[in-house]
């Protein structure tokens, strides 16, 4: 239902809404990382998850830049300018595949090792 309506508001209202949501997220995570409830291990998981997310973003960016260099070397560097679908399939699919690969490897190697240490 909310997709049927468009709300227009000034940029300062958007900044206020984003700030309130960010503060609520920080408070929620701070409550979850309480040391009384095993919060140190949760904090470690949070930091490792954030690190894996940053690694996946960086590796996707590097992969897309490598593909852009190869496309430039072929002489078709501005083909996406007239055909937008080329950029979506060429760069978007490579970035998505790299993100999935990094997260799959993290799940396979990091979290399995962590699970076996608990037993």
Short mmCIF file of C-alpha atoms in Angstrom, two decimals:
data_model
loop_
_atom_site.label_atom_id
_atom_site.label_comp_id
_atom_site.label_asym_id
_atom_site.label_seq_id
_atom_site.Cartn_x
_atom_site.Cartn_y
_atom_site.Cartn_z
CA UNK A 1 0.00 0.00 0.00
CA UNK A 2 2.82 2.42 0.81
CA UNK A 3 4.18 2.01 -2.72
CA UNK A 4 1.08 3.67 -4.12
CA UNK A 5 1.81 7.01 -2.49
CA UNK A 6 4.65 9.46 -3.09
CA UNK A 7 5.63 11.68 -0.21
CA UNK A 8 7.40 14.96 -0.86
CA UNK A 9 9.24 16.70 1.91
CA UNK A 10 12.22 19.07 2.17
CA UNK A 11 15.78 17.78 2.50
CA UNK A 12 16.02 18.85 6.15
CA UNK A 13 13.04 16.63 7.03
CA UNK A 14 14.74 13.71 5.26
CA UNK A 15 17.91 14.40 7.25
CA UNK A 16 15.93 14.39 10.49
CA UNK A 17 14.17 11.13 9.61
CA UNK A 18 17.48 9.47 8.68
CA UNK A 19 19.10 10.71 11.91
CA UNK A 20 16.26 9.34 14.04
CA UNK A 21 16.42 5.95 12.31
CA UNK A 22 20.22 5.83 12.69
CA UNK A 23 19.97 6.69 16.39
CA UNK A 24 17.31 4.02 16.91
CA UNK A 25 19.53 1.46 15.16
CA UNK A 26 22.51 2.36 17.34
CA UNK A 27 20.40 2.12 20.49
CA UNK A 28 18.98 -1.25 19.42
CA UNK A 29 22.41 -2.68 18.63
CA UNK A 30 23.83 -1.24 21.84
CA UNK A 31 21.08 -3.00 23.78
CA UNK A 32 21.79 -6.29 21.97
CA UNK A 33 25.53 -6.09 22.72
CA UNK A 34 25.01 -5.99 26.46
CA UNK A 35 27.93 -7.86 28.13
CA UNK A 36 25.50 -9.47 30.61
CA UNK A 37 23.88 -11.51 27.82
CA UNK A 38 27.01 -12.75 26.05
CA UNK A 39 27.41 -9.49 24.22
CA UNK A 40 31.14 -9.85 23.57
CA UNK A 41 30.58 -12.74 21.14
CA UNK A 42 27.75 -10.79 19.50
CA UNK A 43 30.04 -7.78 19.17
CA UNK A 44 32.66 -9.98 17.54
CA UNK A 45 30.05 -11.35 15.12
CA UNK A 46 28.85 -7.82 14.35
CA UNK A 47 32.37 -6.59 13.60
CA UNK A 48 33.17 -9.67 11.50
CA UNK A 49 29.92 -9.32 9.56
CA UNK A 50 30.62 -5.65 8.91
CA UNK A 51 34.15 -6.52 7.77
CA UNK A 52 32.84 -9.20 5.41
CA UNK A 53 30.35 -6.69 3.99
CA UNK A 54 33.12 -4.13 3.37
CA UNK A 55 35.35 -6.77 1.76
CA UNK A 56 32.52 -7.83 -0.55
CA UNK A 57 31.81 -4.22 -1.59
CA UNK A 58 35.49 -3.54 -2.23
CA UNK A 59 35.98 -6.75 -4.20
CA UNK A 60 32.86 -6.02 -6.29
CA UNK A 61 34.19 -2.54 -7.03
CA UNK A 62 37.59 -3.92 -8.07
CA UNK A 63 35.91 -6.53 -10.28
CA UNK A 64 33.78 -3.91 -12.03
CA UNK A 65 36.81 -1.67 -12.54
CA UNK A 66 38.78 -4.56 -14.06
CA UNK A 67 35.89 -5.26 -16.44
CA UNK A 68 35.76 -1.54 -17.32
CA UNK A 69 39.47 -1.61 -18.20
CA UNK A 70 38.94 -4.64 -20.46
CA UNK A 71 35.97 -2.95 -22.16
CA UNK A 72 38.07 0.20 -22.68
CA UNK A 73 40.87 -1.85 -24.21
CA UNK A 74 38.45 -3.31 -26.74
CA UNK A 75 37.46 0.18 -27.89
CA UNK A 76 33.80 -0.12 -26.82
CA UNK A 77 34.12 2.00 -23.69
CA UNK A 78 30.98 4.11 -24.26
CA UNK A 79 28.68 1.37 -25.55
CA UNK A 80 26.68 1.52 -22.32
CA UNK A 81 25.92 5.20 -22.96
CA UNK A 82 23.53 4.41 -25.80
CA UNK A 83 22.43 0.98 -24.56
CA UNK A 84 21.74 1.03 -20.81
CA UNK A 85 20.95 -2.68 -20.64
CA UNK A 86 24.58 -3.40 -21.59
CA UNK A 87 25.83 -1.77 -18.41
CA UNK A 88 23.25 -3.52 -16.26
CA UNK A 89 24.15 -6.97 -17.56
CA UNK A 90 27.89 -6.37 -17.89
CA UNK A 91 28.65 -4.59 -14.64
CA UNK A 92 25.63 -5.46 -12.50
CA UNK A 93 25.85 -9.20 -12.99
CA UNK A 94 29.60 -9.20 -12.29
CA UNK A 95 29.15 -7.16 -9.11
CA UNK A 96 26.27 -9.35 -7.91
CA UNK A 97 28.24 -12.53 -8.62
CA UNK A 98 31.21 -11.19 -6.67
CA UNK A 99 29.03 -10.21 -3.69
CA UNK A 100 27.44 -13.66 -3.65
CA UNK A 101 30.86 -15.33 -3.93
CA UNK A 102 32.36 -13.42 -0.99
CA UNK A 103 29.35 -14.06 1.24
CA UNK A 104 29.25 -17.75 0.27
CA UNK A 105 32.95 -18.14 1.06
CA UNK A 106 32.50 -16.36 4.38
CA UNK A 107 29.59 -18.62 5.25
CA UNK A 108 31.50 -21.72 4.21
CA UNK A 109 34.81 -21.00 5.95
CA UNK A 110 34.30 -18.46 8.74
CA UNK A 111 30.96 -19.43 10.20
CA UNK A 112 31.52 -23.20 9.91
CA UNK A 113 34.79 -22.87 11.86
CA UNK A 114 33.02 -20.80 14.47
CA UNK A 115 30.20 -23.35 14.80
CA UNK A 116 32.70 -26.22 15.26
CA UNK A 117 34.47 -24.28 18.04
CA UNK A 118 31.21 -24.07 19.98
CA UNK A 119 30.71 -27.85 20.08
#
